[in-house]
Amino acid sequence: MTGIRVLTGDRPTGPLHIGHYFGSLRNRVRLQGQGADLFVVIADYQVLTDRDVAENLQEYVEELLLDYLAVGIDPAASTIFTHSHVASLNQLLLPLLSLVSVAELRRNPTVKDEIAASRQARVSGLMFTYPVHQAADILFCGADVVPVGQDQLPHLELTRLLARRFNERYGQLFTEPEALLGEAPALLGVDGRKMSKSRKNAIALGAGEDETANLIRRAKTDAERVITYEPERRPEVSSLVLLAALCQDRRPEDVAEEVGDGGAGRLKAVVTEALNEHLRPIRARRAELARDRGELRRILCAGNEKANAVADRTLGAVRDRMGMVYS
Ligand code: TRP
């Protein structure tokens, strides 16, 4: 991974939860540890795709940054930045938009799903064009690899298409990035539905130990006494078993067998203990970092500065290829 540039990111819409942690944050830290040059975008402009106003941005950006730092993303080795403070990245949107048709933008299956799920009365232009903006996130820094979930694959395909079209029209410049599909573990929320910030069924990375215990105590299970790991037939119980297994780096089958006829009560005690223990150092670090807001701001400023230098260079090369050279 040495010399490989990796870009990924999140929308600052609230603190991250254990689904994000086991699904993607851990993987980012692993890539960083293997020598990848990691870029992480805090996608503040992208918050506006499915809502009129991005609320509590200052707070959410700080929370996200705290989550990143607490799990081990190292600002000395990696670059954490926000969309809104990297002007040249945003300007790349214009040439990239010229390379895609409205029909192609309308066909994006993830955008279609998000429009269906949105509570907004009207669909904004940003909803249709943010995948192109996301392509700018990826292309400005010449990312080779983009770790993403399944739902982001159409955006990756679009990014590759835009890179190809730019290169064909104006000469070779952009690398076509590869998607790195993480095997996101099937962790359900405590109500048995998909874990999500907005459903209030998630366990936040920074939650306290008592809060974590209470959430797990409330978690949905089923009427069968003996605990087994059968994700298809017993999704709620299996999700809890899997969570303990991920924390302890064991096979879920072994965790289930050990709990056995201890039932749901015993299972919940095991999961609570395993999760709180696994997250203890991360949460301690998070709490410590949270005490120095000035330092957080300095870290973000430094990340934005690095991203700006890279984006300015890329935009310069783009203008060059496009004949926008006036001096
Ligand atoms: N769309 C991503 C999400 O909702 C966040 C994101 C923004 C992103 N820019 C990106 C992910 C670039 C990967 C690469 O999770």
Short mmCIF file of N, CA, C and O in Angstrom, two decimals, residues 124-229:
data_model
loop_
_atom_site.label_atom_id
_atom_site.label_comp_id
_atom_site.label_asym_id
_atom_site.label_seq_id
_atom_site.Cartn_x
_atom_site.Cartn_y
_atom_site.Cartn_z
N SER A 124 -33.46 19.02 -5.17
CA SER A 124 -32.57 20.12 -5.57
C SER A 124 -31.61 19.68 -6.67
O SER A 124 -31.40 18.49 -6.89
N GLY A 125 -31.05 20.67 -7.35
CA GLY A 125 -30.05 20.39 -8.38
C GLY A 125 -28.85 19.66 -7.80
O GLY A 125 -28.20 18.86 -8.47
N LEU A 126 -28.55 19.93 -6.53
CA LEU A 126 -27.39 19.29 -5.91
C LEU A 126 -27.59 17.78 -5.78
O LEU A 126 -26.63 17.01 -5.88
N MET A 127 -28.85 17.37 -5.57
CA MET A 127 -29.11 15.93 -5.45
C MET A 127 -28.66 15.20 -6.72
O MET A 127 -28.09 14.11 -6.66
N PHE A 128 -28.90 15.82 -7.88
CA PHE A 128 -28.52 15.16 -9.14
C PHE A 128 -27.04 15.33 -9.46
O PHE A 128 -26.47 14.55 -10.22
N THR A 129 -26.43 16.36 -8.92
CA THR A 129 -25.05 16.65 -9.33
C THR A 129 -23.99 16.30 -8.28
O THR A 129 -22.81 16.29 -8.58
N TYR A 130 -24.44 15.95 -7.05
CA TYR A 130 -23.41 15.68 -6.04
C TYR A 130 -22.51 14.51 -6.40
O TYR A 130 -21.33 14.51 -6.01
N PRO A 131 -23.00 13.51 -7.16
CA PRO A 131 -22.03 12.46 -7.52
C PRO A 131 -20.86 12.99 -8.36
O PRO A 131 -19.74 12.46 -8.28
N VAL A 132 -21.09 14.06 -9.11
CA VAL A 132 -20.01 14.67 -9.89
C VAL A 132 -19.06 15.41 -8.95
O VAL A 132 -17.84 15.38 -9.11
N HIS A 133 -19.65 16.04 -7.95
CA HIS A 133 -18.84 16.71 -6.91
C HIS A 133 -18.00 15.66 -6.17
O HIS A 133 -16.83 15.87 -5.86
N GLN A 134 -18.60 14.52 -5.92
CA GLN A 134 -17.88 13.43 -5.26
C GLN A 134 -16.73 12.93 -6.15
O GLN A 134 -15.66 12.57 -5.67
N ALA A 135 -16.97 12.95 -7.45
CA ALA A 135 -15.89 12.59 -8.39
C ALA A 135 -14.74 13.59 -8.25
O ALA A 135 -13.56 13.21 -8.30
N ALA A 136 -15.09 14.86 -8.05
CA ALA A 136 -14.05 15.89 -7.85
C ALA A 136 -13.25 15.59 -6.58
O ALA A 136 -12.03 15.75 -6.55
N ASP A 137 -13.95 15.13 -5.52
CA ASP A 137 -13.25 14.74 -4.28
C ASP A 137 -12.17 13.71 -4.57
O ASP A 137 -11.10 13.71 -3.96
N ILE A 138 -12.52 12.79 -5.45
CA ILE A 138 -11.65 11.65 -5.70
C ILE A 138 -10.54 12.02 -6.69
O ILE A 138 -9.38 11.66 -6.51
N LEU A 139 -10.93 12.79 -7.72
CA LEU A 139 -9.98 13.08 -8.80
C LEU A 139 -8.98 14.18 -8.44
O LEU A 139 -7.85 14.17 -8.91
N PHE A 140 -9.37 15.11 -7.59
CA PHE A 140 -8.46 16.23 -7.32
C PHE A 140 -7.17 15.73 -6.68
O PHE A 140 -6.10 16.30 -6.90
N CYS A 141 -7.28 14.65 -5.90
CA CYS A 141 -6.07 14.18 -5.21
C CYS A 141 -5.49 12.93 -5.89
O CYS A 141 -4.56 12.33 -5.38
N GLY A 142 -6.05 12.59 -7.05
CA GLY A 142 -5.49 11.46 -7.79
C GLY A 142 -5.56 10.15 -7.03
O GLY A 142 -4.64 9.33 -7.07
N ALA A 143 -6.69 9.94 -6.32
CA ALA A 143 -6.82 8.72 -5.53
C ALA A 143 -6.76 7.48 -6.42
O ALA A 143 -7.36 7.44 -7.49
N ASP A 144 -6.03 6.49 -5.97
CA ASP A 144 -5.97 5.20 -6.67
C ASP A 144 -7.09 4.29 -6.19
O ASP A 144 -7.61 3.47 -6.94
N VAL A 145 -7.39 4.41 -4.91
CA VAL A 145 -8.32 3.46 -4.28
C VAL A 145 -9.33 4.25 -3.44
O VAL A 145 -8.97 5.19 -2.75
N VAL A 146 -10.60 3.84 -3.53
CA VAL A 146 -11.66 4.48 -2.75
C VAL A 146 -12.44 3.40 -1.99
O VAL A 146 -13.22 2.67 -2.58
N PRO A 147 -12.21 3.29 -0.68
CA PRO A 147 -12.96 2.31 0.10
C PRO A 147 -14.39 2.81 0.30
O PRO A 147 -14.60 3.91 0.79
N VAL A 148 -15.35 2.03 -0.15
CA VAL A 148 -16.75 2.46 -0.07
C VAL A 148 -17.68 1.29 0.21
O VAL A 148 -17.30 0.12 0.08
N GLY A 149 -18.90 1.62 0.54
CA GLY A 149 -19.96 0.63 0.64
C GLY A 149 -20.63 0.46 -0.73
O GLY A 149 -20.42 1.29 -1.63
N GLN A 150 -21.41 -0.61 -0.83
CA GLN A 150 -22.11 -0.97 -2.07
C GLN A 150 -22.86 0.22 -2.71
O GLN A 150 -22.81 0.40 -3.92
N ASP A 151 -23.51 1.01 -1.87
CA ASP A 151 -24.37 2.09 -2.40
C ASP A 151 -23.54 3.18 -3.11
O ASP A 151 -24.11 3.96 -3.87
N GLN A 152 -22.25 3.20 -2.87
CA GLN A 152 -21.43 4.25 -3.49
C GLN A 152 -20.83 3.81 -4.84
O GLN A 152 -20.17 4.61 -5.51
N LEU A 153 -21.06 2.56 -5.22
CA LEU A 153 -20.45 2.07 -6.46
C LEU A 153 -20.87 2.85 -7.71
O LEU A 153 -20.02 3.10 -8.58
N PRO A 154 -22.14 3.26 -7.83
CA PRO A 154 -22.48 4.07 -9.01
C PRO A 154 -21.66 5.36 -9.09
O PRO A 154 -21.30 5.81 -10.19
N HIS A 155 -21.35 5.94 -7.93
CA HIS A 155 -20.56 7.18 -7.91
C HIS A 155 -19.12 6.90 -8.36
O HIS A 155 -18.50 7.73 -9.02
N LEU A 156 -18.63 5.75 -7.99
CA LEU A 156 -17.28 5.36 -8.41
C LEU A 156 -17.23 5.13 -9.92
O LEU A 156 -16.27 5.54 -10.59
N GLU A 157 -18.26 4.48 -10.44
CA GLU A 157 -18.34 4.24 -11.88
C GLU A 157 -18.36 5.57 -12.61
O GLU A 157 -17.70 5.75 -13.63
N LEU A 158 -19.16 6.51 -12.08
CA LEU A 158 -19.23 7.83 -12.70
C LEU A 158 -17.86 8.52 -12.66
O LEU A 158 -17.44 9.15 -13.64
N THR A 159 -17.17 8.40 -11.55
CA THR A 159 -15.85 9.01 -11.42
C THR A 159 -14.90 8.47 -12.48
O THR A 159 -14.16 9.23 -13.12
N ARG A 160 -14.96 7.16 -12.67
CA ARG A 160 -14.09 6.54 -13.67
C ARG A 160 -14.44 7.03 -15.08
O ARG A 160 -13.57 7.32 -15.89
N LEU A 161 -15.73 7.14 -15.32
CA LEU A 161 -16.21 7.62 -16.62
C LEU A 161 -15.74 9.06 -16.87
O LEU A 161 -15.27 9.40 -17.96
N LEU A 162 -15.86 9.89 -15.85
CA LEU A 162 -15.45 11.30 -16.00
C LEU A 162 -13.95 11.41 -16.22
O LEU A 162 -13.51 12.21 -17.05
N ALA A 163 -13.19 10.60 -15.51
CA ALA A 163 -11.73 10.61 -15.69
C ALA A 163 -11.40 10.23 -17.14
O ALA A 163 -10.60 10.89 -17.81
N ARG A 164 -12.07 9.17 -17.63
CA ARG A 164 -11.81 8.71 -19.00
C ARG A 164 -12.18 9.77 -20.02
O ARG A 164 -11.43 10.06 -20.95
N ARG A 165 -13.35 10.35 -19.83
CA ARG A 165 -13.81 11.35 -20.79
C ARG A 165 -12.90 12.58 -20.79
O ARG A 165 -12.61 13.13 -21.84
N PHE A 166 -12.49 13.01 -19.61
CA PHE A 166 -11.58 14.16 -19.55
C PHE A 166 -10.29 13.83 -20.30
O PHE A 166 -9.82 14.60 -21.14
N ASN A 167 -9.75 12.66 -19.99
CA ASN A 167 -8.47 12.26 -20.60
C ASN A 167 -8.59 12.17 -22.12
O ASN A 167 -7.68 12.56 -22.84
N GLU A 168 -9.72 11.65 -22.61
CA GLU A 168 -9.91 11.53 -24.05
C GLU A 168 -10.03 12.89 -24.71
O GLU A 168 -9.49 13.14 -25.78
N ARG A 169 -10.76 13.79 -24.04
CA ARG A 169 -11.02 15.09 -24.65
C ARG A 169 -9.82 16.04 -24.55
O ARG A 169 -9.55 16.79 -25.46
N TYR A 170 -9.13 15.98 -23.42
CA TYR A 170 -8.10 17.01 -23.17
C TYR A 170 -6.69 16.46 -22.99
O TYR A 170 -5.76 17.23 -22.78
N GLY A 171 -6.54 15.17 -23.02
CA GLY A 171 -5.21 14.58 -22.78
C GLY A 171 -5.13 13.96 -21.41
O GLY A 171 -5.78 14.41 -20.47
N GLN A 172 -4.29 12.92 -21.34
CA GLN A 172 -4.17 12.13 -20.12
C GLN A 172 -3.85 12.98 -18.89
O GLN A 172 -2.85 13.68 -18.86
N LEU A 173 -4.71 12.92 -17.87
CA LEU A 173 -4.43 13.62 -16.62
C LEU A 173 -4.86 12.82 -15.40
O LEU A 173 -4.09 12.65 -14.45
N PHE A 174 -6.10 12.30 -15.44
CA PHE A 174 -6.64 11.69 -14.24
C PHE A 174 -6.42 10.17 -14.20
O PHE A 174 -6.50 9.50 -15.22
N THR A 175 -6.19 9.67 -12.99
CA THR A 175 -6.15 8.23 -12.76
C THR A 175 -7.58 7.74 -12.58
O THR A 175 -8.38 8.40 -11.93
N GLU A 176 -7.88 6.55 -13.13
CA GLU A 176 -9.19 5.95 -12.86
C GLU A 176 -9.11 5.18 -11.55
O GLU A 176 -8.39 4.19 -11.45
N PRO A 177 -9.85 5.63 -10.55
CA PRO A 177 -9.74 4.99 -9.23
C PRO A 177 -10.46 3.64 -9.16
O PRO A 177 -11.43 3.41 -9.88
N GLU A 178 -9.96 2.79 -8.29
CA GLU A 178 -10.61 1.50 -8.03
C GLU A 178 -11.44 1.60 -6.76
O GLU A 178 -11.01 2.21 -5.79
N ALA A 179 -12.59 0.95 -6.75
CA ALA A 179 -13.38 0.85 -5.51
C ALA A 179 -12.80 -0.27 -4.67
O ALA A 179 -12.38 -1.30 -5.19
N LEU A 180 -12.76 -0.05 -3.38
CA LEU A 180 -12.38 -1.13 -2.46
C LEU A 180 -13.60 -1.41 -1.60
O LEU A 180 -13.92 -0.66 -0.70
N LEU A 181 -14.30 -2.49 -1.96
CA LEU A 181 -15.55 -2.81 -1.26
C LEU A 181 -15.24 -3.47 0.07
O LEU A 181 -14.68 -4.57 0.10
N GLY A 182 -15.56 -2.79 1.16
CA GLY A 182 -15.34 -3.39 2.48
C GLY A 182 -16.43 -4.41 2.75
O GLY A 182 -17.57 -4.21 2.33
N GLU A 183 -16.07 -5.51 3.45
CA GLU A 183 -17.17 -6.42 3.82
C GLU A 183 -17.78 -5.83 5.07
O GLU A 183 -17.37 -6.15 6.18
N ALA A 184 -18.74 -4.91 4.87
CA ALA A 184 -19.39 -4.28 6.01
C ALA A 184 -20.16 -5.34 6.77
O ALA A 184 -21.01 -6.02 6.22
N PRO A 185 -19.84 -5.53 8.06
CA PRO A 185 -20.55 -6.55 8.83
C PRO A 185 -22.02 -6.16 8.99
O PRO A 185 -22.34 -4.98 9.08
N ALA A 186 -22.88 -7.15 8.98
CA ALA A 186 -24.32 -6.90 9.02
C ALA A 186 -24.78 -6.60 10.44
O ALA A 186 -25.47 -7.40 11.06
N LEU A 187 -24.38 -5.43 10.96
CA LEU A 187 -24.80 -5.05 12.30
C LEU A 187 -26.14 -4.31 12.21
O LEU A 187 -26.25 -3.32 11.49
N LEU A 188 -27.11 -4.78 12.95
CA LEU A 188 -28.42 -4.12 12.96
C LEU A 188 -28.49 -3.12 14.10
O LEU A 188 -27.73 -3.19 15.07
N GLY A 189 -29.41 -2.19 13.98
CA GLY A 189 -29.68 -1.27 15.09
C GLY A 189 -30.36 -2.02 16.22
O GLY A 189 -30.78 -3.17 16.04
N VAL A 190 -30.48 -1.39 17.40
CA VAL A 190 -31.03 -2.09 18.56
C VAL A 190 -32.51 -2.42 18.38
O VAL A 190 -33.07 -3.24 19.11
N ASP A 191 -33.16 -1.81 17.37
CA ASP A 191 -34.57 -2.15 17.10
C ASP A 191 -34.70 -3.23 16.02
O ASP A 191 -35.78 -3.55 15.58
N GLY A 192 -33.55 -3.76 15.59
CA GLY A 192 -33.58 -4.84 14.61
C GLY A 192 -33.62 -4.35 13.17
O GLY A 192 -33.56 -5.13 12.23
N ARG A 193 -33.71 -3.00 12.98
CA ARG A 193 -33.66 -2.47 11.62
C ARG A 193 -32.24 -2.01 11.31
O ARG A 193 -31.37 -2.06 12.15
N LYS A 194 -32.02 -1.58 10.08
CA LYS A 194 -30.70 -1.12 9.67
C LYS A 194 -30.19 -0.04 10.63
O LYS A 194 -30.94 0.87 10.98
N MET A 195 -28.94 -0.15 11.06
CA MET A 195 -28.42 0.84 12.00
C MET A 195 -28.22 2.17 11.29
O MET A 195 -27.61 2.24 10.23
N SER A 196 -28.76 3.22 11.87
CA SER A 196 -28.69 4.52 11.22
C SER A 196 -28.81 5.64 12.23
O SER A 196 -29.56 5.56 13.20
N LYS A 197 -28.01 6.70 11.99
CA LYS A 197 -28.03 7.86 12.87
C LYS A 197 -29.45 8.39 13.04
O LYS A 197 -29.88 8.71 14.13
N SER A 198 -30.18 8.48 11.92
CA SER A 198 -31.47 9.16 11.98
C SER A 198 -32.55 8.29 12.64
O SER A 198 -33.56 8.80 13.08
N ARG A 199 -32.34 6.99 12.72
CA ARG A 199 -33.36 6.13 13.35
C ARG A 199 -33.19 6.01 14.86
O ARG A 199 -33.96 5.34 15.52
N LYS A 200 -32.14 6.63 15.36
CA LYS A 200 -31.88 6.61 16.80
C LYS A 200 -31.77 5.19 17.36
O LYS A 200 -32.15 4.90 18.49
N ASN A 201 -31.30 4.28 16.55
CA ASN A 201 -31.15 2.89 16.99
C ASN A 201 -29.68 2.45 16.99
O ASN A 201 -29.37 1.28 17.03
N ALA A 202 -28.80 3.47 16.93
CA ALA A 202 -27.37 3.18 16.78
C ALA A 202 -26.64 3.40 18.11
O ALA A 202 -27.07 4.18 18.94
N ILE A 203 -25.53 2.71 18.27
CA ILE A 203 -24.66 2.95 19.42
C ILE A 203 -23.50 3.80 18.92
O ILE A 203 -22.69 3.36 18.11
N ALA A 204 -23.47 5.06 19.40
CA ALA A 204 -22.42 5.98 18.94
C ALA A 204 -21.07 5.51 19.48
O ALA A 204 -20.98 4.96 20.58
N LEU A 205 -20.06 5.75 18.66
CA LEU A 205 -18.70 5.40 19.05
C LEU A 205 -18.35 6.05 20.39
O LEU A 205 -17.72 5.45 21.25
N GLY A 206 -18.79 7.31 20.56
CA GLY A 206 -18.43 8.06 21.76
C GLY A 206 -19.44 7.92 22.90
O GLY A 206 -19.33 8.63 23.89
N ALA A 207 -20.41 7.02 22.78
CA ALA A 207 -21.41 6.86 23.85
C ALA A 207 -20.73 6.40 25.14
O ALA A 207 -19.69 5.75 25.10
N GLY A 208 -21.34 6.71 26.27
CA GLY A 208 -20.79 6.26 27.56
C GLY A 208 -21.06 4.78 27.78
O GLY A 208 -21.87 4.18 27.07
N GLU A 209 -20.39 4.19 28.77
CA GLU A 209 -20.55 2.75 29.01
C GLU A 209 -21.97 2.41 29.49
O GLU A 209 -22.53 1.39 29.11
N ASP A 210 -22.55 3.28 30.33
CA ASP A 210 -23.91 3.01 30.81
C ASP A 210 -24.92 3.14 29.69
O ASP A 210 -25.84 2.34 29.56
N GLU A 211 -24.72 4.16 28.88
CA GLU A 211 -25.60 4.38 27.73
C GLU A 211 -25.54 3.16 26.81
O GLU A 211 -26.57 2.67 26.32
N THR A 212 -24.33 2.65 26.59
CA THR A 212 -24.15 1.47 25.75
C THR A 212 -24.89 0.27 26.35
O THR A 212 -25.61 -0.45 25.66
N ALA A 213 -24.73 0.10 27.67
CA ALA A 213 -25.40 -1.02 28.35
C ALA A 213 -26.91 -0.90 28.21
O ALA A 213 -27.60 -1.89 27.92
N ASN A 214 -27.43 0.32 28.38
CA ASN A 214 -28.89 0.51 28.28
C ASN A 214 -29.40 0.21 26.88
O ASN A 214 -30.45 -0.42 26.71
N LEU A 215 -28.66 0.66 25.88
CA LEU A 215 -29.08 0.41 24.49
C LEU A 215 -29.10 -1.09 24.20
O LEU A 215 -30.03 -1.61 23.58
N ILE A 216 -28.08 -1.79 24.67
CA ILE A 216 -28.01 -3.22 24.38
C ILE A 216 -29.09 -3.98 25.18
O ILE A 216 -29.69 -4.93 24.68
N ARG A 217 -29.37 -3.51 26.38
CA ARG A 217 -30.43 -4.15 27.17
C ARG A 217 -31.77 -4.08 26.45
O ARG A 217 -32.57 -4.99 26.50
N ARG A 218 -32.00 -2.97 25.76
CA ARG A 218 -33.25 -2.73 25.01
C ARG A 218 -33.30 -3.50 23.69
O ARG A 218 -34.33 -3.51 23.02
N ALA A 219 -32.16 -4.03 23.26
CA ALA A 219 -32.07 -4.56 21.89
C ALA A 219 -33.07 -5.68 21.67
O ALA A 219 -33.32 -6.51 22.55
N LYS A 220 -33.62 -5.69 20.47
CA LYS A 220 -34.60 -6.69 20.10
C LYS A 220 -33.92 -8.06 19.98
O LYS A 220 -32.82 -8.17 19.44
N THR A 221 -34.57 -9.10 20.50
CA THR A 221 -34.07 -10.47 20.29
C THR A 221 -35.24 -11.32 19.81
O THR A 221 -36.11 -10.82 19.10
N ASP A 222 -35.26 -12.61 20.15
CA ASP A 222 -36.42 -13.42 19.75
C ASP A 222 -36.79 -14.37 20.88
O ASP A 222 -36.21 -14.30 21.97
N ALA A 223 -37.75 -15.23 20.65
CA ALA A 223 -38.32 -16.03 21.74
C ALA A 223 -37.56 -17.33 22.00
O ALA A 223 -37.85 -18.04 22.96
N GLU A 224 -36.57 -17.64 21.17
CA GLU A 224 -35.85 -18.91 21.36
C GLU A 224 -34.80 -18.76 22.47
O GLU A 224 -34.05 -17.79 22.49
N ARG A 225 -34.75 -19.74 23.32
CA ARG A 225 -33.85 -19.66 24.47
C ARG A 225 -32.37 -19.78 24.07
O ARG A 225 -31.54 -18.94 24.40
N VAL A 226 -32.06 -20.85 23.36
CA VAL A 226 -30.65 -21.15 23.08
C VAL A 226 -30.10 -20.21 22.00
O VAL A 226 -30.69 -20.05 20.94
N ILE A 227 -28.96 -19.60 22.30
CA ILE A 227 -28.37 -18.64 21.37
C ILE A 227 -27.58 -19.38 20.28
O ILE A 227 -26.76 -20.26 20.58
N THR A 228 -27.87 -19.02 19.04
CA THR A 228 -27.14 -19.58 17.90
C THR A 228 -26.77 -18.44 16.96
O THR A 228 -27.30 -17.34 17.09
N TYR A 229 -25.87 -18.73 16.04
CA TYR A 229 -25.52 -17.72 15.03
C TYR A 229 -26.11 -18.14 13.69
O TYR A 229 -25.57 -19.00 13.00
#
